[in-house]
Amino acid sequence: MPLTDVKVKNLKSRDKPYKVSDFDGLFVLVNPSGSKLWRFKYRIYGKEKLLSIGAYPEISLAQAREVRDEARKHVATGNDPSQIKKERRIREMEIHGQTFAKVADAYLTKLEREGRRPATLKKNQWLLAKANSAFGQEPLSKISSATVLAALKKVESEGHLESATRLRTVIGSVFRFGIANALTENDPTYALRGALARPVVTNRPALLTWTEVRDFVRASREYSGQFTTRIGLELTVMLAVRPGELRLAEWMDFDVDQAVLTIPASRMKNKKIHYVPLSPKTLDLLAQLHPLTGSGKYVLPSLRTNRRPISDGTLNAAMRRMGYSGDEVTAHGFRATFSTLANESGLWNPDAIDKALSHKITSSSREAATYNRSEYWDLRVELVNWWTEAVYEIASD
């Protein structure tokens, strides 16, 4: 029976990948991670082959059918769709070229297609103009760390410490884009961590825009490491608790029926018990994780033994593997992300946001407040549901 948009949208992940067919060779592959990938099965030259079309919902059902129909026409005329796709990609690479400036332009085009804010695009264009003036015409694969460092030091010598740091980040993004498109194998900015004078900051590195959060969640879903770590990355975003509070979380702390996480006072920074409402999205993540770790004590156990939790560096190490430097984001930084975006929305009582983060409410009018589970609870439930829905909505754009 042909697929519908509603059916594809409602497909749930299982313990193992499974296929759901449309017709004429098109099917969607649903992975345990939740990703839904379009594939077209065909035969040519007596051999069965698969054509990768893309991921849902980035590629809609209608779009996947259009690609399938075009591919069937190629097969009918004796042409291999997979070979045509490969040759088209090569031509596109040739058109874009491999100099830093041209790859940077392609990267900016990608950001624009993804709907980045004009202010974000303008900032990136401004920074990349500095890089282009230094080594824009150099082949991407030939640019060394020393070349990049010279450009960064020039900006730093002018007293623009934050701009130099941001420039290193955006140059690294261009190289990671190049790596993903087989234009180069290395990111020379990786070796430059710590090479620049760091601007004075008071907060931990954090993602402070919806676009950055979207990119992170998408990247976490494609994380190639342990599945439990991938879920841990998403829980870090969803719960906005301190890394140690998540790392040491036990299954007995989660009341799924009441949709609440209870963090004992012994694990809290302020030594007071803390309750965290759980959204349906968070409960879904826990449901995915439970078959793997639910028989043990810890929600996120060590790979070596389920008698110990993951190490305190596991999630940050995963972020580094995803391509995020320690200057861009840390697990703890998602508390700042949550606070910033919730406050900037103007939708929520700041006291409720502080309470959600287990921050002390210090103003004289707040000091008389009773710190118990009922304080702002209903509002906090709404806040958490808004937060997780907003994160998943932008991550699925």
mmCIF file of N, CA and C in Angstrom, residues 44-117:
data_model
loop_
_atom_site.group_PDB
_atom_site.id
_atom_site.type_symbol
_atom_site.label_atom_id
_atom_site.label_comp_id
_atom_site.label_asym_id
_atom_site.label_seq_id
_atom_site.Cartn_x
_atom_site.Cartn_y
_atom_site.Cartn_z
ATOM 1 N N ILE A 44 19.891 -3.217 -12.652
ATOM 2 C CA ILE A 44 20.490 -2.773 -13.899
ATOM 3 C C ILE A 44 21.695 -3.651 -14.194
ATOM 4 N N TYR A 45 21.838 -4.018 -15.443
ATOM 5 C CA TYR A 45 22.892 -4.936 -15.870
ATOM 6 C C TYR A 45 22.804 -6.252 -15.099
ATOM 7 N N GLY A 46 21.562 -6.637 -14.732
ATOM 8 C CA GLY A 46 21.350 -7.898 -14.023
ATOM 9 C C GLY A 46 21.717 -7.862 -12.558
ATOM 10 N N LYS A 47 22.015 -6.669 -12.029
ATOM 11 C CA LYS A 47 22.453 -6.547 -10.637
ATOM 12 C C LYS A 47 21.508 -5.625 -9.871
ATOM 13 N N GLU A 48 21.157 -6.066 -8.664
ATOM 14 C CA GLU A 48 20.299 -5.231 -7.814
ATOM 15 C C GLU A 48 21.133 -4.148 -7.128
ATOM 16 N N LYS A 49 20.643 -2.907 -7.153
ATOM 17 C CA LYS A 49 21.391 -1.801 -6.562
ATOM 18 C C LYS A 49 20.441 -0.902 -5.777
ATOM 19 N N LEU A 50 21.030 -0.043 -4.939
ATOM 20 C CA LEU A 50 20.257 0.907 -4.147
ATOM 21 C C LEU A 50 20.740 2.325 -4.432
ATOM 22 N N LEU A 51 19.802 3.232 -4.549
ATOM 23 C CA LEU A 51 20.124 4.648 -4.707
ATOM 24 C C LEU A 51 19.695 5.383 -3.451
ATOM 25 N N SER A 52 20.636 6.049 -2.800
ATOM 26 C CA SER A 52 20.311 6.854 -1.624
ATOM 27 C C SER A 52 19.718 8.181 -2.084
ATOM 28 N N ILE A 53 18.547 8.504 -1.557
ATOM 29 C CA ILE A 53 17.872 9.727 -1.981
ATOM 30 C C ILE A 53 18.012 10.842 -0.963
ATOM 31 N N GLY A 54 17.975 10.496 0.312
ATOM 32 C CA GLY A 54 18.094 11.512 1.352
ATOM 33 C C GLY A 54 17.264 11.146 2.559
ATOM 34 N N ALA A 55 17.238 12.043 3.537
ATOM 35 C CA ALA A 55 16.561 11.788 4.805
ATOM 36 C C ALA A 55 15.220 12.517 4.860
ATOM 37 N N TYR A 56 14.276 11.877 5.494
ATOM 38 C CA TYR A 56 12.996 12.511 5.784
ATOM 39 C C TYR A 56 13.125 13.205 7.136
ATOM 40 N N PRO A 57 12.605 14.433 7.349
ATOM 41 C CA PRO A 57 11.685 15.167 6.474
ATOM 42 C C PRO A 57 12.367 16.151 5.527
ATOM 43 N N GLU A 58 13.727 16.206 5.534
ATOM 44 C CA GLU A 58 14.397 17.108 4.603
ATOM 45 C C GLU A 58 13.958 16.815 3.168
ATOM 46 N N ILE A 59 13.820 15.530 2.843
ATOM 47 C CA ILE A 59 13.267 15.114 1.560
ATOM 48 C C ILE A 59 11.864 14.578 1.825
ATOM 49 N N SER A 60 10.860 15.246 1.297
ATOM 50 C CA SER A 60 9.477 14.842 1.531
ATOM 51 C C SER A 60 9.138 13.601 0.712
ATOM 52 N N LEU A 61 7.978 13.022 1.001
ATOM 53 C CA LEU A 61 7.523 11.862 0.235
ATOM 54 C C LEU A 61 7.373 12.220 -1.242
ATOM 55 N N ALA A 62 6.788 13.372 -1.520
ATOM 56 C CA ALA A 62 6.598 13.788 -2.911
ATOM 57 C C ALA A 62 7.941 13.964 -3.617
ATOM 58 N N GLN A 63 8.915 14.577 -2.921
ATOM 59 C CA GLN A 63 10.234 14.781 -3.521
ATOM 60 C C GLN A 63 10.939 13.451 -3.769
ATOM 61 N N ALA A 64 10.809 12.527 -2.817
ATOM 62 C CA ALA A 64 11.433 11.210 -2.978
ATOM 63 C C ALA A 64 10.843 10.488 -4.185
ATOM 64 N N ARG A 65 9.543 10.620 -4.385
ATOM 65 C CA ARG A 65 8.911 9.982 -5.540
ATOM 66 C C ARG A 65 9.389 10.601 -6.856
ATOM 67 N N GLU A 66 9.611 11.913 -6.841
ATOM 68 C CA GLU A 66 10.118 12.562 -8.039
ATOM 69 C C GLU A 66 11.499 12.029 -8.400
ATOM 70 N N VAL A 67 12.374 11.882 -7.385
ATOM 71 C CA VAL A 67 13.713 11.353 -7.637
ATOM 72 C C VAL A 67 13.609 9.907 -8.124
ATOM 73 N N ARG A 68 12.712 9.124 -7.481
ATOM 74 C CA ARG A 68 12.502 7.735 -7.906
ATOM 75 C C ARG A 68 12.059 7.657 -9.358
ATOM 76 N N ASP A 69 11.114 8.509 -9.730
ATOM 77 C CA ASP A 69 10.604 8.487 -11.104
ATOM 78 C C ASP A 69 11.695 8.849 -12.105
ATOM 79 N N GLU A 70 12.516 9.847 -11.750
ATOM 80 C CA GLU A 70 13.617 10.220 -12.642
ATOM 81 C C GLU A 70 14.606 9.068 -12.774
ATOM 82 N N ALA A 71 14.895 8.406 -11.638
ATOM 83 C CA ALA A 71 15.841 7.289 -11.652
ATOM 84 C C ALA A 71 15.301 6.136 -12.498
ATOM 85 N N ARG A 72 13.995 5.881 -12.425
ATOM 86 C CA ARG A 72 13.405 4.803 -13.226
ATOM 87 C C ARG A 72 13.544 5.078 -14.727
ATOM 88 N N LYS A 73 13.444 6.356 -15.101
ATOM 89 C CA LYS A 73 13.625 6.724 -16.501
ATOM 90 C C LYS A 73 15.051 6.419 -16.950
ATOM 91 N N HIS A 74 16.020 6.712 -16.063
ATOM 92 C CA HIS A 74 17.413 6.413 -16.405
ATOM 93 C C HIS A 74 17.618 4.905 -16.574
ATOM 94 N N VAL A 75 17.033 4.129 -15.658
ATOM 95 C CA VAL A 75 17.165 2.674 -15.747
ATOM 96 C C VAL A 75 16.566 2.161 -17.047
ATOM 97 N N ALA A 76 15.413 2.741 -17.424
ATOM 98 C CA ALA A 76 14.732 2.302 -18.651
ATOM 99 C C ALA A 76 15.577 2.540 -19.894
ATOM 100 N N THR A 77 16.451 3.538 -19.838
ATOM 101 C CA THR A 77 17.315 3.838 -20.992
ATOM 102 C C THR A 77 18.710 3.235 -20.844
ATOM 103 N N GLY A 78 18.878 2.365 -19.834
ATOM 104 C CA GLY A 78 20.147 1.671 -19.651
ATOM 105 C C GLY A 78 21.209 2.454 -18.923
ATOM 106 N N ASN A 79 20.819 3.513 -18.190
ATOM 107 C CA ASN A 79 21.776 4.317 -17.432
ATOM 108 C C ASN A 79 21.614 4.066 -15.942
ATOM 109 N N ASP A 80 22.736 3.967 -15.253
ATOM 110 C CA ASP A 80 22.732 3.678 -13.824
ATOM 111 C C ASP A 80 22.530 4.965 -13.021
ATOM 112 N N PRO A 81 21.435 5.093 -12.277
ATOM 113 C CA PRO A 81 21.183 6.317 -11.501
ATOM 114 C C PRO A 81 22.286 6.619 -10.485
ATOM 115 N N SER A 82 22.853 5.578 -9.873
ATOM 116 C CA SER A 82 23.917 5.803 -8.887
ATOM 117 C C SER A 82 25.149 6.409 -9.538
ATOM 118 N N GLN A 83 25.488 5.926 -10.745
ATOM 119 C CA GLN A 83 26.639 6.464 -11.462
ATOM 120 C C GLN A 83 26.374 7.889 -11.903
ATOM 121 N N ILE A 84 25.139 8.166 -12.328
ATOM 122 C CA ILE A 84 24.768 9.527 -12.719
ATOM 123 C C ILE A 84 24.882 10.467 -11.539
ATOM 124 N N LYS A 85 24.448 10.011 -10.356
ATOM 125 C CA LYS A 85 24.537 10.834 -9.144
ATOM 126 C C LYS A 85 25.997 11.126 -8.809
ATOM 127 N N LYS A 86 26.854 10.107 -8.926
ATOM 128 C CA LYS A 86 28.276 10.284 -8.633
ATOM 129 C C LYS A 86 28.912 11.281 -9.592
ATOM 130 N N GLU A 87 28.602 11.152 -10.876
ATOM 131 C CA GLU A 87 29.180 12.057 -11.877
ATOM 132 C C GLU A 87 28.671 13.481 -11.677
ATOM 133 N N ARG A 88 27.402 13.620 -11.289
ATOM 134 C CA ARG A 88 26.849 14.948 -11.028
ATOM 135 C C ARG A 88 27.561 15.607 -9.854
ATOM 136 N N ARG A 89 27.849 14.818 -8.830
ATOM 137 C CA ARG A 89 28.546 15.359 -7.660
ATOM 138 C C ARG A 89 29.952 15.822 -8.039
ATOM 139 N N ILE A 90 30.618 15.023 -8.884
ATOM 140 C CA ILE A 90 31.963 15.411 -9.326
ATOM 141 C C ILE A 90 31.912 16.723 -10.095
ATOM 142 N N ARG A 91 30.910 16.849 -10.988
ATOM 143 C CA ARG A 91 30.781 18.086 -11.753
ATOM 144 C C ARG A 91 30.526 19.278 -10.844
ATOM 145 N N GLU A 92 29.674 19.074 -9.832
ATOM 146 C CA GLU A 92 29.388 20.167 -8.904
ATOM 147 C C GLU A 92 30.642 20.583 -8.148
ATOM 148 N N MET A 93 31.457 19.597 -7.760
ATOM 149 C CA MET A 93 32.707 19.912 -7.065
ATOM 150 C C MET A 93 33.635 20.707 -7.979
ATOM 151 N N GLU A 94 33.643 20.334 -9.258
ATOM 152 C CA GLU A 94 34.491 21.051 -10.202
ATOM 153 C C GLU A 94 34.022 22.483 -10.392
ATOM 154 N N ILE A 95 32.673 22.652 -10.400
ATOM 155 C CA ILE A 95 32.110 23.991 -10.554
ATOM 156 C C ILE A 95 32.491 24.867 -9.368
ATOM 157 N N HIS A 96 32.331 24.321 -8.173
ATOM 158 C CA HIS A 96 32.648 25.097 -6.968
ATOM 159 C C HIS A 96 34.154 25.310 -6.815
ATOM 160 N N GLY A 97 34.931 24.370 -7.336
ATOM 161 C CA GLY A 97 36.367 24.466 -7.149
ATOM 162 C C GLY A 97 36.758 24.052 -5.741
ATOM 163 N N GLN A 98 38.045 24.034 -5.483
ATOM 164 C CA GLN A 98 38.534 23.592 -4.194
ATOM 165 C C GLN A 98 39.333 24.657 -3.463
ATOM 166 N N THR A 99 39.332 25.891 -3.939
ATOM 167 C CA THR A 99 39.999 26.944 -3.177
ATOM 168 C C THR A 99 39.166 27.260 -1.943
ATOM 169 N N PHE A 100 39.820 27.816 -0.936
ATOM 170 C CA PHE A 100 39.095 28.136 0.298
ATOM 171 C C PHE A 100 37.945 29.087 0.012
ATOM 172 N N ALA A 101 38.179 30.105 -0.806
ATOM 173 C CA ALA A 101 37.148 31.106 -1.068
ATOM 174 C C ALA A 101 35.911 30.487 -1.706
ATOM 175 N N LYS A 102 36.115 29.593 -2.655
ATOM 176 C CA LYS A 102 34.973 28.987 -3.328
ATOM 177 C C LYS A 102 34.235 28.005 -2.418
ATOM 178 N N VAL A 103 34.991 27.272 -1.616
ATOM 179 C CA VAL A 103 34.345 26.362 -0.666
ATOM 180 C C VAL A 103 33.605 27.165 0.405
ATOM 181 N N ALA A 104 34.192 28.282 0.814
ATOM 182 C CA ALA A 104 33.528 29.152 1.788
ATOM 183 C C ALA A 104 32.220 29.690 1.218
ATOM 184 N N ASP A 105 32.220 30.055 -0.066
ATOM 185 C CA ASP A 105 30.986 30.513 -0.705
ATOM 186 C C ASP A 105 29.932 29.411 -0.703
ATOM 187 N N ALA A 106 30.366 28.178 -1.000
ATOM 188 C CA ALA A 106 29.429 27.056 -0.996
ATOM 189 C C ALA A 106 28.883 26.822 0.415
ATOM 190 N N TYR A 107 29.748 26.986 1.404
ATOM 191 C CA TYR A 107 29.322 26.826 2.803
ATOM 192 C C TYR A 107 28.286 27.890 3.176
ATOM 193 N N LEU A 108 28.517 29.135 2.767
ATOM 194 C CA LEU A 108 27.567 30.208 3.049
ATOM 195 C C LEU A 108 26.236 29.956 2.345
ATOM 196 N N THR A 109 26.306 29.430 1.134
ATOM 197 C CA THR A 109 25.077 29.085 0.410
ATOM 198 C C THR A 109 24.293 28.028 1.172
ATOM 199 N N LYS A 110 25.006 27.076 1.718
ATOM 200 C CA LYS A 110 24.360 26.030 2.523
ATOM 201 C C LYS A 110 23.652 26.646 3.733
ATOM 202 N N LEU A 111 24.330 27.563 4.426
ATOM 203 C CA LEU A 111 23.721 28.223 5.575
ATOM 204 C C LEU A 111 22.462 28.992 5.174
ATOM 205 N N GLU A 112 22.533 29.630 4.024
ATOM 206 C CA GLU A 112 21.383 30.398 3.547
ATOM 207 C C GLU A 112 20.214 29.473 3.240
ATOM 208 N N ARG A 113 20.493 28.334 2.599
ATOM 209 C CA ARG A 113 19.433 27.364 2.303
ATOM 210 C C ARG A 113 18.807 26.824 3.580
ATOM 211 N N GLU A 114 19.604 26.723 4.631
ATOM 212 C CA GLU A 114 19.100 26.209 5.903
ATOM 213 C C GLU A 114 18.287 27.243 6.673
ATOM 214 N N GLY A 115 18.196 28.455 6.125
ATOM 215 C CA GLY A 115 17.365 29.467 6.766
ATOM 216 C C GLY A 115 18.041 30.211 7.897
ATOM 217 N N ARG A 116 19.366 30.299 7.870
ATOM 218 C CA ARG A 116 20.053 31.064 8.907
ATOM 219 C C ARG A 116 19.604 32.520 8.871
ATOM 220 N N ARG A 117 19.615 33.139 10.026
ATOM 221 C CA ARG A 117 19.205 34.537 10.122
ATOM 222 C C ARG A 117 20.143 35.436 9.323
#
